[in-house]
GROMACS .gro file of C-alpha atoms in nm:
model
  253
    1UNK     CA    1  12.060  16.818   6.970
    2UNK     CA    2  11.837  16.582   7.181
    3UNK     CA    3  11.940  16.221   7.190
    4UNK     CA    4  11.701  15.944   7.001
    5UNK     CA    5  11.457  15.812   7.228
    6UNK     CA    6  11.386  15.429   7.130
    7UNK     CA    7  11.019  15.307   7.166
    8UNK     CA    8  11.016  14.925   7.272
    9UNK     CA    9  10.734  14.695   7.319
   10UNK     CA   10  10.692  14.338   7.471
   11UNK     CA   11  10.372  14.223   7.292
   12UNK     CA   12  10.180  13.905   7.210
   13UNK     CA   13   9.821  13.814   7.202
   14UNK     CA   14   9.826  13.563   7.440
   15UNK     CA   15   9.782  13.637   7.816
   16UNK     CA   16  10.018  13.457   8.069
   17UNK     CA   17  10.331  13.450   7.847
   18UNK     CA   18  10.504  13.713   8.059
   19UNK     CA   19  10.509  14.024   7.879
   20UNK     CA   20  10.413  14.264   8.174
   21UNK     CA   21  10.681  14.092   8.389
   22UNK     CA   22  10.969  14.129   8.114
   23UNK     CA   23  10.877  14.489   8.082
   24UNK     CA   24  10.903  14.591   8.442
   25UNK     CA   25  11.211  14.340   8.469
   26UNK     CA   26  11.384  14.525   8.186
   27UNK     CA   27  11.276  14.866   8.270
   28UNK     CA   28  11.401  14.820   8.652
   29UNK     CA   29  11.742  14.676   8.532
   30UNK     CA   30  11.832  14.948   8.283
   31UNK     CA   31  11.749  15.229   8.501
   32UNK     CA   32  11.854  15.105   8.839
   33UNK     CA   33  12.161  14.902   8.755
   34UNK     CA   34  12.270  15.001   8.402
   35UNK     CA   35  12.198  15.388   8.490
   36UNK     CA   36  11.954  15.461   8.164
   37UNK     CA   37  11.673  15.688   8.154
   38UNK     CA   38  11.346  15.465   8.082
   39UNK     CA   39  10.989  15.566   8.124
   40UNK     CA   40  10.694  15.300   8.090
   41UNK     CA   41  10.367  15.358   7.925
   42UNK     CA   42  10.146  15.111   8.047
   43UNK     CA   43   9.877  15.036   7.794
   44UNK     CA   44   9.736  14.727   7.910
   45UNK     CA   45   9.354  14.828   7.922
   46UNK     CA   46   9.182  14.797   8.150
   47UNK     CA   47   9.378  14.633   8.428
   48UNK     CA   48   9.707  14.842   8.394
   49UNK     CA   49   9.921  14.581   8.548
   50UNK     CA   50  10.244  14.796   8.586
   51UNK     CA   51  10.051  15.105   8.736
   52UNK     CA   52   9.923  14.855   9.011
   53UNK     CA   53  10.225  14.713   9.048
   54UNK     CA   54  10.401  15.049   9.135
   55UNK     CA   55  10.120  15.152   9.384
   56UNK     CA   56  10.176  14.799   9.550
   57UNK     CA   57  10.558  14.852   9.556
   58UNK     CA   58  10.505  15.204   9.715
   59UNK     CA   59  10.268  15.062   9.975
   60UNK     CA   60  10.462  14.765  10.070
   61UNK     CA   61  10.797  14.987  10.097
   62UNK     CA   62  10.598  15.214  10.346
   63UNK     CA   63  10.507  14.956  10.545
   64UNK     CA   64  10.840  14.725  10.553
   65UNK     CA   65  11.143  14.917  10.742
   66UNK     CA   66  11.368  14.701  10.538
   67UNK     CA   67  11.270  14.782  10.208
   68UNK     CA   68  11.213  15.129  10.305
   69UNK     CA   69  11.581  15.174  10.409
   70UNK     CA   70  11.692  14.959  10.110
   71UNK     CA   71  11.492  15.232   9.880
   72UNK     CA   72  11.631  15.527  10.061
   73UNK     CA   73  12.005  15.425  10.015
   74UNK     CA   74  11.949  15.317   9.647
   75UNK     CA   75  11.805  15.667   9.564
   76UNK     CA   76  12.064  15.849   9.754
   77UNK     CA   77  12.332  15.638   9.554
   78UNK     CA   78  12.180  15.713   9.215
   79UNK     CA   79  12.051  16.053   9.287
   80UNK     CA   80  11.744  16.009   9.070
   81UNK     CA   81  11.394  15.914   9.136
   82UNK     CA   82  11.178  15.619   9.013
   83UNK     CA   83  11.132  15.585   8.659
   84UNK     CA   84  10.781  15.736   8.544
   85UNK     CA   85  10.490  15.482   8.491
   86UNK     CA   86  10.170  15.641   8.312
   87UNK     CA   87   9.878  15.465   8.193
   88UNK     CA   88   9.709  15.500   7.854
   89UNK     CA   89   9.465  15.346   7.653
   90UNK     CA   90   9.647  15.176   7.325
   91UNK     CA   91   9.521  15.458   7.085
   92UNK     CA   92   9.657  15.719   7.307
   93UNK     CA   93   9.980  15.572   7.386
   94UNK     CA   94  10.194  15.749   7.135
   95UNK     CA   95  10.052  16.085   7.244
   96UNK     CA   96  10.162  15.990   7.603
   97UNK     CA   97  10.490  15.925   7.467
   98UNK     CA   98  10.514  16.277   7.294
   99UNK     CA   99  10.508  16.427   7.629
  100UNK     CA  100  10.821  16.242   7.725
  101UNK     CA  101  10.977  16.325   7.377
  102UNK     CA  102  10.925  16.698   7.441
  103UNK     CA  103  11.128  16.683   7.759
  104UNK     CA  104  11.458  16.860   7.763
  105UNK     CA  105  11.645  16.537   7.848
  106UNK     CA  106  11.398  16.254   7.701
  107UNK     CA  107  11.422  15.900   7.818
  108UNK     CA  108  11.662  15.662   7.638
  109UNK     CA  109  11.384  15.391   7.606
  110UNK     CA  110  11.019  15.453   7.653
  111UNK     CA  111  10.856  15.060   7.711
  112UNK     CA  112  10.516  14.996   7.642
  113UNK     CA  113  10.312  14.722   7.775
  114UNK     CA  114  10.040  14.668   7.511
  115UNK     CA  115   9.726  14.473   7.557
  116UNK     CA  116   9.699  14.076   7.410
  117UNK     CA  117   9.497  14.138   7.056
  118UNK     CA  118   9.600  14.242   6.698
  119UNK     CA  119   9.250  14.244   6.617
  120UNK     CA  120   9.203  14.605   6.705
  121UNK     CA  121   9.317  14.864   6.479
  122UNK     CA  122   9.442  15.095   6.750
  123UNK     CA  123   9.673  14.828   6.881
  124UNK     CA  124   9.817  14.774   6.548
  125UNK     CA  125   9.857  15.149   6.475
  126UNK     CA  126  10.059  15.165   6.810
  127UNK     CA  127  10.256  14.874   6.725
  128UNK     CA  128  10.339  15.012   6.427
  129UNK     CA  129  10.499  15.332   6.571
  130UNK     CA  130  10.749  15.105   6.776
  131UNK     CA  131  11.108  15.080   6.687
  132UNK     CA  132  11.143  14.719   6.844
  133UNK     CA  133  10.929  14.452   6.927
  134UNK     CA  134  10.995  14.170   7.150
  135UNK     CA  135  10.754  13.884   7.158
  136UNK     CA  136  10.764  13.661   7.431
  137UNK     CA  137  10.703  13.288   7.306
  138UNK     CA  138  10.641  12.953   7.548
  139UNK     CA  139  10.682  12.573   7.495
  140UNK     CA  140  10.337  12.544   7.521
  141UNK     CA  141  10.153  12.445   7.216
  142UNK     CA  142   9.832  12.727   7.260
  143UNK     CA  143  10.092  13.003   7.368
  144UNK     CA  144  10.351  12.920   7.121
  145UNK     CA  145  10.102  12.908   6.849
  146UNK     CA  146   9.951  13.223   6.940
  147UNK     CA  147  10.278  13.423   6.974
  148UNK     CA  148  10.403  13.275   6.624
  149UNK     CA  149  10.055  13.401   6.492
  150UNK     CA  150  10.099  13.777   6.631
  151UNK     CA  151  10.464  13.773   6.512
  152UNK     CA  152  10.383  13.678   6.184
  153UNK     CA  153  10.069  13.926   6.140
  154UNK     CA  154  10.324  14.218   6.255
  155UNK     CA  155  10.604  14.085   6.012
  156UNK     CA  156  10.394  14.055   5.711
  157UNK     CA  157  10.169  14.345   5.772
  158UNK     CA  158  10.398  14.598   5.920
  159UNK     CA  159  10.751  14.505   5.902
  160UNK     CA  160  10.825  14.359   5.578
  161UNK     CA  161  10.583  14.605   5.389
  162UNK     CA  162  10.787  14.882   5.532
  163UNK     CA  163  10.429  15.042   5.655
  164UNK     CA  164  10.572  15.114   5.984
  165UNK     CA  165  10.849  15.250   6.217
  166UNK     CA  166  10.951  14.894   6.335
  167UNK     CA  167  11.331  14.805   6.262
  168UNK     CA  168  11.352  14.491   6.444
  169UNK     CA  169  11.110  14.190   6.555
  170UNK     CA  170  11.252  13.947   6.775
  171UNK     CA  171  11.078  13.613   6.961
  172UNK     CA  172  11.200  13.567   7.296
  173UNK     CA  173  11.188  13.218   7.482
  174UNK     CA  174  11.013  13.246   7.844
  175UNK     CA  175  10.952  13.022   8.109
  176UNK     CA  176  11.181  12.781   7.967
  177UNK     CA  177  11.169  12.426   8.195
  178UNK     CA  178  11.535  12.271   8.180
  179UNK     CA  179  11.387  11.961   8.204
  180UNK     CA  180  11.230  11.952   7.861
  181UNK     CA  181  11.391  11.789   7.562
  182UNK     CA  182  11.563  12.075   7.347
  183UNK     CA  183  11.418  11.909   7.004
  184UNK     CA  184  11.097  12.077   7.124
  185UNK     CA  185  11.247  12.427   7.121
  186UNK     CA  186  11.430  12.318   6.776
  187UNK     CA  187  11.117  12.250   6.627
  188UNK     CA  188  10.951  12.593   6.696
  189UNK     CA  189  11.256  12.768   6.620
  190UNK     CA  190  11.276  12.597   6.283
  191UNK     CA  191  10.881  12.711   6.213
  192UNK     CA  192  10.978  13.042   6.327
  193UNK     CA  193  11.295  13.051   6.078
  194UNK     CA  194  11.042  12.930   5.807
  195UNK     CA  195  10.813  13.220   5.871
  196UNK     CA  196  11.108  13.474   5.879
  197UNK     CA  197  11.103  13.525   6.242
  198UNK     CA  198  11.411  13.590   6.435
  199UNK     CA  199  11.471  13.410   6.792
  200UNK     CA  200  11.692  13.563   7.039
  201UNK     CA  201  11.965  13.367   7.191
  202UNK     CA  202  11.893  13.458   7.560
  203UNK     CA  203  11.594  13.264   7.705
  204UNK     CA  204  11.468  13.306   8.073
  205UNK     CA  205  11.419  13.005   8.281
  206UNK     CA  206  11.098  12.905   8.461
  207UNK     CA  207  11.169  13.014   8.821
  208UNK     CA  208  10.940  13.119   9.101
  209UNK     CA  209  11.169  13.419   9.151
  210UNK     CA  210  11.020  13.601   8.848
  211UNK     CA  211  10.710  13.615   9.071
  212UNK     CA  212  10.876  13.742   9.384
  213UNK     CA  213  10.755  14.104   9.470
  214UNK     CA  214  10.792  14.341   9.771
  215UNK     CA  215  10.613  14.222  10.077
  216UNK     CA  216  10.476  14.428  10.379
  217UNK     CA  217  10.652  14.236  10.622
  218UNK     CA  218  10.976  14.026  10.635
  219UNK     CA  219  11.311  14.107  10.475
  220UNK     CA  220  11.303  13.876  10.181
  221UNK     CA  221  11.470  13.990   9.845
  222UNK     CA  222  11.284  14.138   9.587
  223UNK     CA  223  11.301  14.022   9.224
  224UNK     CA  224  11.021  14.197   9.050
  225UNK     CA  225  10.977  14.562   9.129
  226UNK     CA  226  10.912  14.889   8.956
  227UNK     CA  227  11.108  15.076   9.256
  228UNK     CA  228  11.427  14.869   9.281
  229UNK     CA  229  11.630  14.620   9.055
  230UNK     CA  230  11.637  14.233   9.097
  231UNK     CA  231  11.814  14.159   9.402
  232UNK     CA  232  12.179  14.066   9.330
  233UNK     CA  233  12.152  13.721   9.498
  234UNK     CA  234  11.864  13.625   9.263
  235UNK     CA  235  11.992  13.732   8.938
  236UNK     CA  236  12.236  13.444   8.918
  237UNK     CA  237  12.072  13.197   8.691
  238UNK     CA  238  11.779  13.418   8.568
  239UNK     CA  239  11.943  13.520   8.245
  240UNK     CA  240  11.841  13.882   8.323
  241UNK     CA  241  12.149  14.053   8.265
  242UNK     CA  242  12.248  13.811   7.971
  243UNK     CA  243  11.887  13.955   7.804
  244UNK     CA  244  11.964  14.319   7.889
  245UNK     CA  245  12.292  14.293   7.709
  246UNK     CA  246  12.140  14.128   7.424
  247UNK     CA  247  11.839  14.357   7.414
  248UNK     CA  248  12.098  14.646   7.397
  249UNK     CA  249  12.297  14.494   7.147
  250UNK     CA  250  12.008  14.456   6.936
  251UNK     CA  251  11.835  14.794   6.953
  252UNK     CA  252  12.176  14.961   6.882
  253UNK     CA  253  12.215  15.113   7.238
   0.00000   0.00000   0.00000
């Protein structure tokens, strides 16, 4: 009997909220640190940011002796290759997922990086097939209202009506500035509650580390990568480990 594969998407209709970064960080952390089997379907047409990131990672590792040594040691220890990343237009994403589901040992989780729109029926249909949807939200009025609108549409038209496969929809605070007053977040969370939306306990801070990728030269540590997990020295204070644990708790893994 094959194990159940969960379909999980970080999705919102506002660019810059961090859904692509969150997809990469969670996929890499769960795969390289937690030992889970994952795959990523990059549906963010036409830029395909995650597929481009994998190509960039591979190019930089080839040109950086330190990263090349680190990657070699990592894969020798894990005894497995990089997790797969495939690109797909949103309307073809579920078909792409079926290729993974047909494998003798399918992934534990397939992550989908969806484009930021709910005005496209193809995107809505793909969202409806997800098991869980995580919607990043920021304490910026435009982004927050956009994220709340997206989550409300998904909740009211798909989740609450039972016309989808979605088992859970969660808002996730991203790029939180510790200097801001907490009542700002309290107000948005109150609105979310009134709309019947769930907000995760874990938040991710606003930090430059989330933009730190591999480089062609130097030996600086890497945080965002499709080939390696976030560097241990940078995980502290990032809440990445806490986010992964809460996510696994919510999706019952």
